[in-house]
Amino acid sequence: QVQLVESGGGLVQAGGSLRLTCAASGSGFSINEMGWYRQAPGNQRELVARFTSGDSTDYADSVKGRFTISRDSPRNTVYLQMNSLKPEDSAVYFCNAIAKDLRTSRSYKYWGQGTQVSVSS
């Protein structure tokens, strides 16, 4: 019962920047983890960055020092600031959340529809 909507993707030259936004909506849930994954053509979906349930951050080695994940205080919106973009960063970026249904205490994974990021050389 959680909806995730991504925005902010687009076309950018190598070395440029983009900021992705993921907004979560719904009721009766509590988000325990939220982050970003990406999938390039022919590749598996991979973790880019995330907030863990303990509010720590995890980053893929390939984006460390270039990407920064952040969120609003209510923790229903997360951002991914992407700097020094490279062509190999081109992919569809998906927002992911693990949320608990407060009525049942069961947790589920949710995915947004994705936003395209294209980096030209």
PDB file of C-alpha atoms in Angstrom:
ATOM      1  CA  GLN A   1       0.000   0.000   0.000  1.00  0.00           C
ATOM      2  CA  VAL A   2       3.025   2.223  -0.473  1.00  0.00           C
ATOM      3  CA  GLN A   3       3.535   4.115  -3.693  1.00  0.00           C
ATOM      4  CA  LEU A   4       6.952   5.343  -4.758  1.00  0.00           C
ATOM      5  CA  VAL A   5       7.378   7.944  -7.476  1.00  0.00           C
ATOM      6  CA  GLU A   6      10.778   8.879  -8.874  1.00  0.00           C
ATOM      7  CA  SER A   7      11.664  12.061 -10.701  1.00  0.00           C
ATOM      8  CA  GLY A   8      14.706  14.022 -11.776  1.00  0.00           C
ATOM      9  CA  GLY A   9      16.196  11.799 -14.426  1.00  0.00           C
ATOM     10  CA  GLY A  10      17.329  13.093 -17.763  1.00  0.00           C
ATOM     11  CA  LEU A  11      20.180  13.484 -20.199  1.00  0.00           C
ATOM     12  CA  VAL A  12      23.427  15.017 -19.026  1.00  0.00           C
ATOM     13  CA  GLN A  13      26.981  15.238 -20.285  1.00  0.00           C
ATOM     14  CA  ALA A  14      29.788  13.400 -18.571  1.00  0.00           C
ATOM     15  CA  GLY A  15      30.943  15.348 -15.548  1.00  0.00           C
ATOM     16  CA  GLY A  16      27.530  16.861 -14.991  1.00  0.00           C
ATOM     17  CA  SER A  17      25.086  16.437 -12.141  1.00  0.00           C
ATOM     18  CA  LEU A  18      21.538  15.289 -11.546  1.00  0.00           C
ATOM     19  CA  ARG A  19      19.376  15.078  -8.460  1.00  0.00           C
ATOM     20  CA  LEU A  20      16.831  12.293  -8.200  1.00  0.00           C
ATOM     21  CA  THR A  21      13.809  12.445  -5.933  1.00  0.00           C
ATOM     22  CA  CYS A  22      11.671   9.616  -4.606  1.00  0.00           C
ATOM     23  CA  ALA A  23       8.425  10.450  -2.851  1.00  0.00           C
ATOM     24  CA  ALA A  24       6.586   7.819  -0.839  1.00  0.00           C
ATOM     25  CA  SER A  25       2.863   8.083  -0.282  1.00  0.00           C
ATOM     26  CA  GLY A  26       0.209   6.065   1.464  1.00  0.00           C
ATOM     27  CA  SER A  27      -0.923   5.460   4.993  1.00  0.00           C
ATOM     28  CA  GLY A  28      -0.702   2.822   7.649  1.00  0.00           C
ATOM     29  CA  PHE A  29       2.953   2.032   7.077  1.00  0.00           C
ATOM     30  CA  SER A  30       6.360   2.777   8.508  1.00  0.00           C
ATOM     31  CA  ILE A  31       9.410   2.910   6.265  1.00  0.00           C
ATOM     32  CA  ASN A  32      12.378   1.069   7.700  1.00  0.00           C
ATOM     33  CA  GLU A  33      14.741   1.289   4.757  1.00  0.00           C
ATOM     34  CA  MET A  34      14.833   3.366   1.615  1.00  0.00           C
ATOM     35  CA  GLY A  35      17.303   3.665  -1.201  1.00  0.00           C
ATOM     36  CA  TRP A  36      18.183   3.634  -4.860  1.00  0.00           C
ATOM     37  CA  TYR A  37      18.959   0.855  -7.297  1.00  0.00           C
ATOM     38  CA  ARG A  38      19.796   1.011 -10.975  1.00  0.00           C
ATOM     39  CA  GLN A  39      19.642  -1.294 -13.946  1.00  0.00           C
ATOM     40  CA  ALA A  40      21.435  -0.813 -17.241  1.00  0.00           C
ATOM     41  CA  PRO A  41      20.495  -2.770 -20.373  1.00  0.00           C
ATOM     42  CA  GLY A  42      21.745  -6.328 -20.118  1.00  0.00           C
ATOM     43  CA  ASN A  43      22.742  -5.930 -16.485  1.00  0.00           C
ATOM     44  CA  GLN A  44      21.209  -6.989 -13.215  1.00  0.00           C
ATOM     45  CA  ARG A  45      19.681  -4.444 -10.914  1.00  0.00           C
ATOM     46  CA  GLU A  46      22.279  -3.217  -8.444  1.00  0.00           C
ATOM     47  CA  LEU A  47      22.264  -1.220  -5.255  1.00  0.00           C
ATOM     48  CA  VAL A  48      23.438   2.362  -5.656  1.00  0.00           C
ATOM     49  CA  ALA A  49      22.811   3.862  -2.223  1.00  0.00           C
ATOM     50  CA  ARG A  50      20.460   3.328   0.678  1.00  0.00           C
ATOM     51  CA  PHE A  51      19.524   4.240   4.205  1.00  0.00           C
ATOM     52  CA  THR A  52      19.435   1.179   6.411  1.00  0.00           C
ATOM     53  CA  SER A  53      16.946   0.629   9.211  1.00  0.00           C
ATOM     54  CA  GLY A  54      19.612   1.925  11.584  1.00  0.00           C
ATOM     55  CA  ASP A  55      19.958   5.149   9.552  1.00  0.00           C
ATOM     56  CA  SER A  56      23.377   4.232   8.277  1.00  0.00           C
ATOM     57  CA  THR A  57      24.170   4.672   4.602  1.00  0.00           C
ATOM     58  CA  ASP A  58      25.490   2.162   2.127  1.00  0.00           C
ATOM     59  CA  TYR A  59      26.997   3.060  -1.230  1.00  0.00           C
ATOM     60  CA  ALA A  60      28.166   1.021  -4.143  1.00  0.00           C
ATOM     61  CA  ASP A  61      31.923   1.273  -4.509  1.00  0.00           C
ATOM     62  CA  SER A  62      31.494   2.668  -7.997  1.00  0.00           C
ATOM     63  CA  VAL A  63      29.638   5.763  -6.755  1.00  0.00           C
ATOM     64  CA  LYS A  64      31.411   6.528  -3.490  1.00  0.00           C
ATOM     65  CA  GLY A  65      32.623  10.092  -3.401  1.00  0.00           C
ATOM     66  CA  ARG A  66      30.331  11.110  -6.261  1.00  0.00           C
ATOM     67  CA  PHE A  67      26.794  10.294  -5.128  1.00  0.00           C
ATOM     68  CA  THR A  68      25.075  11.348  -1.917  1.00  0.00           C
ATOM     69  CA  ILE A  69      21.804  10.024  -0.551  1.00  0.00           C
ATOM     70  CA  SER A  70      19.699  12.231   1.703  1.00  0.00           C
ATOM     71  CA  ARG A  71      16.134  12.453   2.970  1.00  0.00           C
ATOM     72  CA  ASP A  72      13.567  14.699   4.558  1.00  0.00           C
ATOM     73  CA  SER A  73      12.964  14.498   8.289  1.00  0.00           C
ATOM     74  CA  PRO A  74       9.644  12.630   7.900  1.00  0.00           C
ATOM     75  CA  ARG A  75      11.634  10.044   5.926  1.00  0.00           C
ATOM     76  CA  ASN A  76       9.031   9.809   3.213  1.00  0.00           C
ATOM     77  CA  THR A  77      11.204  11.469   0.582  1.00  0.00           C
ATOM     78  CA  VAL A  78      14.722  10.513  -0.401  1.00  0.00           C
ATOM     79  CA  TYR A  79      17.127  12.164  -2.796  1.00  0.00           C
ATOM     80  CA  LEU A  80      20.140  11.050  -4.730  1.00  0.00           C
ATOM     81  CA  GLN A  81      22.582  13.786  -5.635  1.00  0.00           C
ATOM     82  CA  MET A  82      24.747  12.522  -8.469  1.00  0.00           C
ATOM     83  CA  ASN A  83      27.884  14.468  -9.311  1.00  0.00           C
ATOM     84  CA  SER A  84      30.726  13.811 -11.722  1.00  0.00           C
ATOM     85  CA  LEU A  85      28.495  11.558 -13.760  1.00  0.00           C
ATOM     86  CA  LYS A  86      30.078   9.024 -16.074  1.00  0.00           C
ATOM     87  CA  PRO A  87      28.630   7.234 -19.105  1.00  0.00           C
ATOM     88  CA  GLU A  88      28.667   4.003 -17.117  1.00  0.00           C
ATOM     89  CA  ASP A  89      26.178   5.592 -14.716  1.00  0.00           C
ATOM     90  CA  SER A  90      23.554   5.475 -17.461  1.00  0.00           C
ATOM     91  CA  ALA A  91      20.679   3.296 -16.304  1.00  0.00           C
ATOM     92  CA  VAL A  92      17.121   3.291 -15.113  1.00  0.00           C
ATOM     93  CA  TYR A  93      17.187   4.297 -11.472  1.00  0.00           C
ATOM     94  CA  PHE A  94      14.601   2.745  -9.170  1.00  0.00           C
ATOM     95  CA  CYS A  95      13.531   3.847  -5.734  1.00  0.00           C
ATOM     96  CA  ASN A  96      13.151   1.037  -3.226  1.00  0.00           C
ATOM     97  CA  ALA A  97      11.608   0.960   0.220  1.00  0.00           C
ATOM     98  CA  ILE A  98      11.063  -1.637   2.892  1.00  0.00           C
ATOM     99  CA  ALA A  99       7.941  -0.671   4.785  1.00  0.00           C
ATOM    100  CA  LYS A 100       6.025  -2.240   7.622  1.00  0.00           C
ATOM    101  CA  ASP A 101       2.266  -2.522   7.505  1.00  0.00           C
ATOM    102  CA  LEU A 102       1.291  -1.125  10.885  1.00  0.00           C
ATOM    103  CA  ARG A 103      -1.834  -3.258  11.097  1.00  0.00           C
ATOM    104  CA  THR A 104      -0.098  -6.577  10.514  1.00  0.00           C
ATOM    105  CA  SER A 105       3.523  -5.743  11.410  1.00  0.00           C
ATOM    106  CA  ARG A 106       4.594  -7.437   8.192  1.00  0.00           C
ATOM    107  CA  SER A 107       7.245  -5.811   6.047  1.00  0.00           C
ATOM    108  CA  TYR A 108       7.289  -5.649   2.270  1.00  0.00           C
ATOM    109  CA  LYS A 109       9.547  -4.368  -0.453  1.00  0.00           C
ATOM    110  CA  TYR A 110       8.209  -1.649  -2.738  1.00  0.00           C
ATOM    111  CA  TRP A 111       9.547  -0.335  -6.027  1.00  0.00           C
ATOM    112  CA  GLY A 112       8.976   2.786  -8.035  1.00  0.00           C
ATOM    113  CA  GLN A 113       8.580   2.750 -11.797  1.00  0.00           C
ATOM    114  CA  GLY A 114      12.059   4.103 -12.422  1.00  0.00           C
ATOM    115  CA  THR A 115      13.552   7.199 -13.976  1.00  0.00           C
ATOM    116  CA  GLN A 116      15.998   7.181 -16.871  1.00  0.00           C
ATOM    117  CA  VAL A 117      19.453   8.650 -16.436  1.00  0.00           C
ATOM    118  CA  SER A 118      21.533   8.997 -19.596  1.00  0.00           C
ATOM    119  CA  VAL A 119      25.088  10.286 -19.493  1.00  0.00           C
ATOM    120  CA  SER A 120      26.750  11.161 -22.775  1.00  0.00           C
ATOM    121  CA  SER A 121      30.484  11.125 -23.387  1.00  0.00           C
TER     122      SER A 121
END
